[in-house]
Amino acid sequence: VMATRRAPIVTPDPPTDEMPLLGIDHIELYVGNAMQAAYYYAHAFGFREVAYAGLETGSRDRVSHVMQQGDVRLVLTGSLRPDGEVANHVARHGDAAKVIALTVPNAERAYRTAVSKGARAVHEPREIRDEHGTACLASIAAYGETIHTFVERDDYAGPHLPGFRRVDGGTDAGLFTAIDHIVGNVELGAMDEWVGFYERVMGFTEMLHFTDDDISTEYSALMSKVVSGGGGRVKFPINEPAEGLRKSQIEEYLEYHGGAGVQHIALETADIVGTVRKLRRRGVQFLRTPDTYYDELPERVTAVSDQVDELRAFGILADRDDEGYLLQIFTRPVGDRPTVFFEIIERHGARGFGAGNFKALFEAIEREQALRGNL
Ligand code: FE2
């Protein structure tokens, strides 16, 4: 970490880290039809299925397909019952992220630490085992109905977790390397509460923040702060709506999702142009970027000045900070409701989140919001 930066973007964890996090283990989505969602994530996004749990493995109330690409692991879970936790979650929120699972060296210790600092307990620590070994899980509440599950898997060698059987899902498309960040939308006035939760309970530090002066369009605005933990491996931007002339995109999310929840999952790629080309062919739909965005781009991000035509052709956005630049693009919502979507990001040194693109992005989102009659 250079000492000459204006402000530290990632603060190294102190040596006595009470909440050591090794990284994001997986994200579990509760969906209306896990079998068809697995097909979509395989064929549209290029994931391969690596594990499965359902009636055949002794799971009586839910079915889960575990999808892997690079270090990105998505668990798609559907209900086998007309009611219960999964069915009720899907009825209320639509297809949505339920669990942001964090790999830890000791799940019980992480859970006890979090609860002692004020986290709401969801699942007590529990050891589960099968022929591949033992794993320990424990869960606490996050924003909305989202939960964090601490996953301790040092002594587990199976394809996902005990109870899952291996699936030979072929090869993945090699488009993504890791989850870069996961963004939560929370209610008006709740952003600082959740930033405080991550600082106090999870030992995170605040990275950057943008105010609605930075991120406003004619019709809507938001506030956003970013917290980071696990030595910078885990990054959670938190958004809340701000006053705009019309309904903000965050309010639209909160209305259709039914409260706070995960807005987008950013997937890191080493080659965004090649990745977006392939994803488009596979049927993934992206937000469109106004053509005028590219007129100013060579001056704003000089590092990409010789790539502008290519970026324009795919609608890819660029931004820079003191340390480098990044390229990013956002998909349209991936379910029926105007809620959760994905970001694809390629970083070249920059550690920000594309604040310079927020305005261009929001204008693009609002064009779609207007088409839905929600602006
Ligand atoms: Fe993002």
Coordinates of C-alpha atoms and ligand atoms in Angstrom, one line a residue:
V1 CA 0.0 0.0 0.0
M2 CA 1.5 3.3 -1.1
A3 CA 1.7 6.1 1.4
T4 CA 1.3 8.8 -1.2
R5 CA -2.4 8.2 -2.0
R6 CA -4.8 10.9 -1.0
A7 CA -6.8 8.5 1.0
P8 CA -6.4 4.8 1.7
I9 CA -8.8 2.8 -0.4
V10 CA -8.2 -0.5 1.3
T11 CA -7.1 -0.5 4.9
P12 CA -5.1 -3.7 5.9
D13 CA -6.7 -5.6 8.7
P14 CA -5.0 -5.0 12.1
P15 CA -2.9 -8.0 13.2
T16 CA -5.5 -8.9 15.9
D17 CA -8.3 -9.4 13.4
E18 CA -11.3 -10.6 15.4
M19 CA -13.2 -11.5 12.3
P20 CA -10.8 -13.1 9.8
L21 CA -12.5 -13.7 6.4
L22 CA -10.8 -15.7 3.7
G23 CA -13.2 -14.5 1.0
I24 CA -16.7 -14.9 -0.5
D25 CA -17.5 -18.6 -0.4
H26 CA -20.6 -18.6 -2.5
I27 CA -23.9 -16.7 -3.1
E28 CA -27.1 -18.6 -2.8
L29 CA -30.1 -17.4 -4.8
Y30 CA -33.6 -18.6 -3.9
V31 CA -35.4 -19.0 -7.2
G32 CA -38.8 -20.1 -8.6
N33 CA -37.5 -22.9 -10.7
A34 CA -33.9 -24.0 -9.8
M35 CA -33.7 -26.5 -12.7
Q36 CA -34.4 -23.8 -15.3
A37 CA -32.2 -21.2 -13.5
A38 CA -29.3 -23.7 -13.7
Y39 CA -29.8 -24.0 -17.4
Y40 CA -29.8 -20.2 -17.8
Y41 CA -26.7 -19.7 -15.7
A42 CA -24.9 -22.5 -17.6
H43 CA -26.0 -21.5 -21.1
A44 CA -26.2 -17.7 -20.8
F45 CA -23.4 -17.0 -18.3
G46 CA -21.2 -20.0 -19.0
F47 CA -21.2 -21.6 -15.5
R48 CA -20.9 -25.4 -15.1
E49 CA -22.8 -27.3 -12.6
V50 CA -20.5 -29.0 -10.0
A51 CA -22.9 -30.2 -7.3
Y52 CA -26.6 -31.0 -6.6
A53 CA -28.8 -31.7 -3.7
G54 CA -32.5 -32.7 -3.9
L55 CA -34.9 -35.5 -3.3
E56 CA -32.3 -38.0 -4.6
T57 CA -29.8 -36.9 -2.0
G58 CA -32.2 -36.8 0.9
S59 CA -33.2 -33.1 0.7
R60 CA -37.0 -33.2 1.2
D61 CA -37.9 -29.6 1.1
R62 CA -35.5 -27.9 -1.4
V63 CA -33.4 -28.6 -4.5
S64 CA -30.0 -26.8 -5.1
H65 CA -27.8 -26.7 -8.2
V66 CA -24.3 -25.4 -7.5
M67 CA -22.8 -23.5 -10.4
Q68 CA -19.1 -22.7 -10.7
Q69 CA -17.0 -20.5 -13.0
G70 CA -13.5 -19.5 -12.0
D71 CA -13.8 -18.7 -8.2
V72 CA -17.4 -17.7 -8.6
R73 CA -19.9 -20.1 -7.0
L74 CA -23.6 -19.6 -7.3
V75 CA -26.0 -21.9 -5.5
L76 CA -29.5 -21.9 -7.1
T77 CA -32.1 -23.2 -4.7
G78 CA -35.8 -23.9 -5.3
S79 CA -38.6 -25.1 -3.1
L80 CA -40.0 -28.6 -3.3
R81 CA -43.0 -27.6 -1.1
P82 CA -45.9 -25.1 -1.5
D83 CA -44.7 -23.2 1.5
G84 CA -41.7 -23.0 3.8
E85 CA -38.7 -20.8 3.8
V86 CA -37.7 -21.0 0.2
A87 CA -41.2 -20.8 -1.3
N88 CA -42.1 -17.9 1.0
H89 CA -38.9 -16.0 0.1
V90 CA -39.6 -16.4 -3.6
A91 CA -43.2 -15.4 -3.2
R92 CA -42.2 -12.2 -1.5
H93 CA -39.0 -11.2 -3.3
G94 CA -39.0 -13.1 -6.6
D95 CA -35.7 -14.7 -7.6
A96 CA -33.3 -13.1 -5.2
A97 CA -30.0 -13.5 -3.4
K98 CA -30.6 -15.0 0.1
V99 CA -27.2 -16.0 1.4
I100 CA -23.8 -14.2 1.0
A101 CA -21.6 -17.0 2.4
L102 CA -18.1 -16.1 3.7
T103 CA -15.3 -18.6 4.0
V104 CA -13.7 -18.4 7.5
P105 CA -11.1 -20.3 9.4
N106 CA -13.5 -20.9 12.3
A107 CA -17.3 -20.5 11.8
E108 CA -18.2 -20.9 15.5
R109 CA -15.8 -18.1 16.5
A110 CA -16.9 -15.8 13.7
Y111 CA -20.5 -16.4 14.7
R112 CA -19.9 -15.8 18.4
T113 CA -17.9 -12.7 17.7
A114 CA -20.6 -11.3 15.4
V115 CA -23.4 -12.0 17.8
S116 CA -21.5 -10.6 20.8
K117 CA -21.1 -7.4 18.8
G118 CA -24.8 -7.1 18.0
A119 CA -25.5 -9.3 15.0
R120 CA -28.9 -11.1 14.9
A121 CA -28.5 -14.8 15.1
V122 CA -30.1 -16.8 12.3
H123 CA -28.6 -20.4 12.5
E124 CA -26.5 -21.6 15.4
P125 CA -23.1 -23.1 14.5
R126 CA -23.7 -26.7 13.2
E127 CA -21.2 -29.3 12.1
I128 CA -22.3 -31.3 9.0
R129 CA -20.5 -34.3 7.6
D130 CA -20.5 -36.9 4.9
E131 CA -18.0 -39.3 3.4
H132 CA -15.9 -36.3 2.1
G133 CA -15.3 -34.8 5.6
T134 CA -16.8 -32.2 7.9
A135 CA -17.8 -28.6 7.4
C136 CA -19.1 -26.1 10.0
L137 CA -21.8 -23.5 9.2
A138 CA -23.4 -20.6 11.1
S139 CA -25.5 -17.7 10.0
I140 CA -26.3 -14.1 11.0
A141 CA -28.8 -11.6 9.6
A142 CA -27.8 -8.9 7.2
Y143 CA -30.0 -6.2 5.4
G144 CA -33.5 -7.2 4.5
E145 CA -33.9 -11.0 4.6
T146 CA -30.4 -11.5 3.4
I147 CA -28.1 -13.5 5.6
H148 CA -24.4 -14.1 6.0
T149 CA -23.4 -17.7 6.5
F150 CA -19.9 -18.4 7.8
V151 CA -18.4 -21.5 6.1
E152 CA -15.6 -23.4 7.6
R153 CA -14.5 -26.0 5.1
D154 CA -10.8 -26.8 5.9
D155 CA -11.7 -30.4 6.7
Y156 CA -14.1 -30.9 3.7
A157 CA -13.0 -32.3 0.3
G158 CA -16.4 -32.8 -1.4
P159 CA -17.8 -30.9 -4.4
H160 CA -19.7 -28.3 -2.3
L161 CA -20.9 -29.0 1.2
P162 CA -21.9 -32.2 3.0
G163 CA -25.2 -33.5 1.5
F164 CA -24.4 -32.4 -2.1
R165 CA -23.4 -35.0 -4.7
R166 CA -20.9 -34.3 -7.4
V167 CA -22.2 -33.4 -10.9
D168 CA -20.1 -33.6 -14.0
G169 CA -21.2 -30.4 -15.6
G170 CA -18.5 -30.3 -18.2
T171 CA -16.3 -27.2 -18.5
D172 CA -17.2 -23.6 -17.8
A173 CA -16.8 -20.9 -20.4
G174 CA -13.8 -19.3 -18.6
L175 CA -15.3 -15.9 -18.7
F176 CA -15.1 -14.9 -15.0
T177 CA -12.4 -15.2 -12.4
A178 CA -14.0 -14.1 -9.1
I179 CA -16.7 -12.1 -7.4
D180 CA -15.4 -8.5 -7.3
H181 CA -18.1 -7.0 -5.1
I182 CA -21.8 -7.4 -4.0
V183 CA -24.0 -4.4 -3.7
G184 CA -26.9 -4.1 -1.3
N185 CA -29.9 -1.7 -1.6
V186 CA -31.3 -0.6 1.7
E187 CA -34.2 1.7 2.8
L188 CA -33.9 5.5 3.0
G189 CA -31.9 6.4 6.0
A190 CA -30.6 2.9 6.6
M191 CA -27.3 3.1 4.8
D192 CA -25.3 4.4 7.7
E193 CA -26.8 1.8 10.0
W194 CA -25.6 -1.0 7.7
V195 CA -22.2 0.6 7.2
G196 CA -22.0 0.7 11.0
F197 CA -23.0 -2.9 11.2
Y198 CA -20.2 -4.0 8.9
E199 CA -17.7 -1.8 10.7
R200 CA -18.7 -2.8 14.3
V201 CA -19.9 -6.4 13.9
M202 CA -17.7 -7.6 11.0
G203 CA -14.6 -5.5 11.4
F204 CA -14.9 -3.9 7.9
T205 CA -13.6 -0.4 7.0
E206 CA -15.3 2.2 4.9
M207 CA -13.5 2.6 1.5
L208 CA -15.1 5.4 -0.4
H209 CA -18.3 7.2 -0.4
F210 CA -20.4 9.1 -3.0
T211 CA -23.1 11.6 -2.2
D212 CA -26.1 12.4 -4.3
D213 CA -24.1 15.4 -5.6
D214 CA -21.8 12.9 -7.3
I215 CA -24.5 10.5 -8.4
S216 CA -27.6 12.3 -9.5
T217 CA -29.6 12.4 -12.7
E218 CA -32.5 14.6 -13.5
Y219 CA -35.0 12.2 -12.1
S220 CA -33.4 10.1 -9.3
A221 CA -30.4 9.9 -7.1
L222 CA -28.8 7.6 -4.5
M223 CA -26.3 7.6 -1.8
S224 CA -23.6 4.9 -1.7
K225 CA -20.9 3.9 0.7
V226 CA -18.5 1.0 0.4
V227 CA -17.3 -1.3 3.2
S228 CA -14.4 -3.7 2.8
G229 CA -13.2 -6.6 4.9
G230 CA -11.0 -9.7 4.8
G231 CA -7.9 -7.6 3.8
G232 CA -9.8 -6.2 0.8
R233 CA -11.1 -9.5 -0.5
V234 CA -14.7 -8.7 0.4
K235 CA -16.3 -5.5 -0.8
F236 CA -19.9 -4.5 -0.2
P237 CA -21.2 -1.2 -1.5
I238 CA -24.4 -0.2 0.2
N239 CA -26.9 2.1 -1.6
E240 CA -29.9 4.0 -0.3
P241 CA -32.3 6.2 -2.3
A242 CA -31.9 9.9 -2.3
E243 CA -34.3 12.7 -3.2
G244 CA -35.0 13.0 -6.9
L245 CA -37.7 14.5 -9.0
R246 CA -39.1 11.1 -9.7
K247 CA -38.9 7.6 -8.2
S248 CA -35.3 6.6 -7.9
Q249 CA -34.0 3.3 -9.2
I250 CA -33.3 2.3 -5.6
E251 CA -36.9 2.9 -4.6
E252 CA -38.1 0.9 -7.6
Y253 CA -35.9 -1.9 -6.4
L254 CA -37.2 -1.7 -2.8
E255 CA -40.8 -1.7 -4.0
Y256 CA -40.4 -4.7 -6.4
H257 CA -38.0 -6.7 -4.2
G258 CA -40.1 -6.1 -1.1
G259 CA -37.5 -4.3 1.0
A260 CA -33.7 -4.3 1.2
G261 CA -31.7 -6.9 -0.7
V262 CA -28.8 -7.6 -3.1
Q263 CA -28.9 -5.2 -6.1
H264 CA -26.1 -6.5 -8.2
I265 CA -23.2 -9.0 -8.2
A266 CA -20.0 -7.9 -9.9
L267 CA -18.0 -10.6 -11.7
E268 CA -14.4 -10.0 -12.5
T269 CA -13.1 -10.8 -16.0
A270 CA -9.7 -10.6 -17.6
D271 CA -11.1 -9.7 -21.0
I272 CA -14.3 -7.7 -20.8
V273 CA -14.7 -7.2 -24.6
G274 CA -14.3 -11.0 -25.4
T275 CA -16.6 -11.8 -22.4
V276 CA -19.4 -9.4 -23.4
R277 CA -19.2 -10.6 -27.0
K278 CA -19.7 -14.2 -25.9
L279 CA -22.4 -13.3 -23.3
R280 CA -24.4 -11.4 -25.9
R281 CA -24.2 -14.4 -28.3
R282 CA -25.4 -16.5 -25.4
G283 CA -28.4 -14.3 -24.9
V284 CA -27.4 -12.1 -21.9
Q285 CA -28.9 -8.7 -22.2
F286 CA -27.0 -5.6 -21.2
L287 CA -28.0 -2.0 -20.4
R288 CA -27.4 0.3 -23.4
T289 CA -25.0 3.1 -23.1
P290 CA -25.8 6.4 -24.8
D291 CA -23.6 7.0 -27.8
T292 CA -22.7 10.5 -26.5
Y293 CA -21.0 8.8 -23.5
Y294 CA -18.1 7.9 -25.8
D295 CA -17.5 11.4 -27.1
E296 CA -15.9 12.5 -23.9
L297 CA -14.3 9.2 -23.0
P298 CA -10.8 9.6 -24.6
E299 CA -10.3 12.8 -22.5
R300 CA -11.8 11.3 -19.3
V301 CA -9.9 8.0 -19.4
T302 CA -6.9 8.4 -21.6
A303 CA -5.7 4.8 -21.0
V304 CA -8.6 3.6 -23.2
S305 CA -8.4 6.2 -25.9
D306 CA -7.3 3.6 -28.5
Q307 CA -10.1 1.2 -27.5
V308 CA -13.0 3.6 -27.7
D309 CA -14.6 2.1 -30.9
E310 CA -14.5 -1.4 -29.5
L311 CA -16.0 -0.2 -26.1
R312 CA -18.7 1.8 -27.9
A313 CA -19.6 -1.3 -30.0
F314 CA -20.4 -3.3 -26.9
G315 CA -21.6 -0.4 -24.6
I316 CA -18.7 -0.9 -22.2
L317 CA -18.1 1.9 -19.6
A318 CA -14.7 3.1 -18.4
D319 CA -13.5 5.0 -15.3
R320 CA -10.2 5.9 -13.7
D321 CA -8.9 6.8 -10.3
D322 CA -5.4 7.6 -8.9
E323 CA -4.3 4.0 -9.3
G324 CA -5.4 3.0 -12.7
Y325 CA -8.6 2.4 -14.7
L326 CA -11.5 -0.1 -14.9
L327 CA -13.9 -1.3 -17.6
Q328 CA -17.4 -2.3 -16.6
I329 CA -20.9 -3.1 -18.0
F330 CA -24.2 -3.9 -16.4
T331 CA -26.7 -6.6 -17.4
R332 CA -30.5 -6.0 -17.4
P333 CA -32.3 -7.5 -14.5
V334 CA -32.0 -11.3 -14.8
G335 CA -35.4 -12.2 -13.4
D336 CA -39.0 -11.1 -13.9
R337 CA -38.8 -8.2 -11.5
P338 CA -36.7 -5.1 -12.0
T339 CA -34.4 -6.1 -9.2
V340 CA -31.2 -8.1 -9.2
F341 CA -28.7 -7.8 -12.1
F342 CA -25.0 -8.5 -12.7
E343 CA -22.0 -6.3 -13.4
I344 CA -19.0 -7.4 -15.5
I345 CA -15.7 -5.7 -14.5
E346 CA -12.1 -5.7 -15.7
R347 CA -9.7 -3.9 -13.5
H348 CA -6.4 -2.3 -14.4
G349 CA -5.1 -1.0 -11.1
A350 CA -8.2 1.0 -10.2
R351 CA -9.8 0.0 -7.0
G352 CA -13.0 2.1 -7.2
F353 CA -16.4 1.1 -8.5
G354 CA -16.9 3.4 -11.4
A355 CA -18.3 6.5 -9.7
G356 CA -17.6 8.4 -12.9
N357 CA -20.0 6.1 -14.6
F358 CA -22.8 6.3 -12.1
K359 CA -24.4 9.2 -13.9
A360 CA -24.2 7.5 -17.3
L361 CA -25.4 4.2 -15.8
F362 CA -28.3 5.8 -14.1
E363 CA -29.4 7.6 -17.2
A364 CA -29.4 4.3 -19.0
I365 CA -31.3 2.6 -16.2
E366 CA -33.9 5.3 -16.1
R367 CA -34.6 5.0 -19.8
E368 CA -35.6 1.4 -19.1
Q369 CA -37.5 2.4 -15.9
A370 CA -39.5 4.9 -18.1
L371 CA -40.4 2.0 -20.5
R372 CA -41.8 0.1 -17.5
G373 CA -43.9 3.1 -16.5
N374 CA -42.1 3.5 -13.2
L375 CA -40.4 6.8 -13.6
Ligands
FE2_1 FE -20.9 -2.4 -8.9

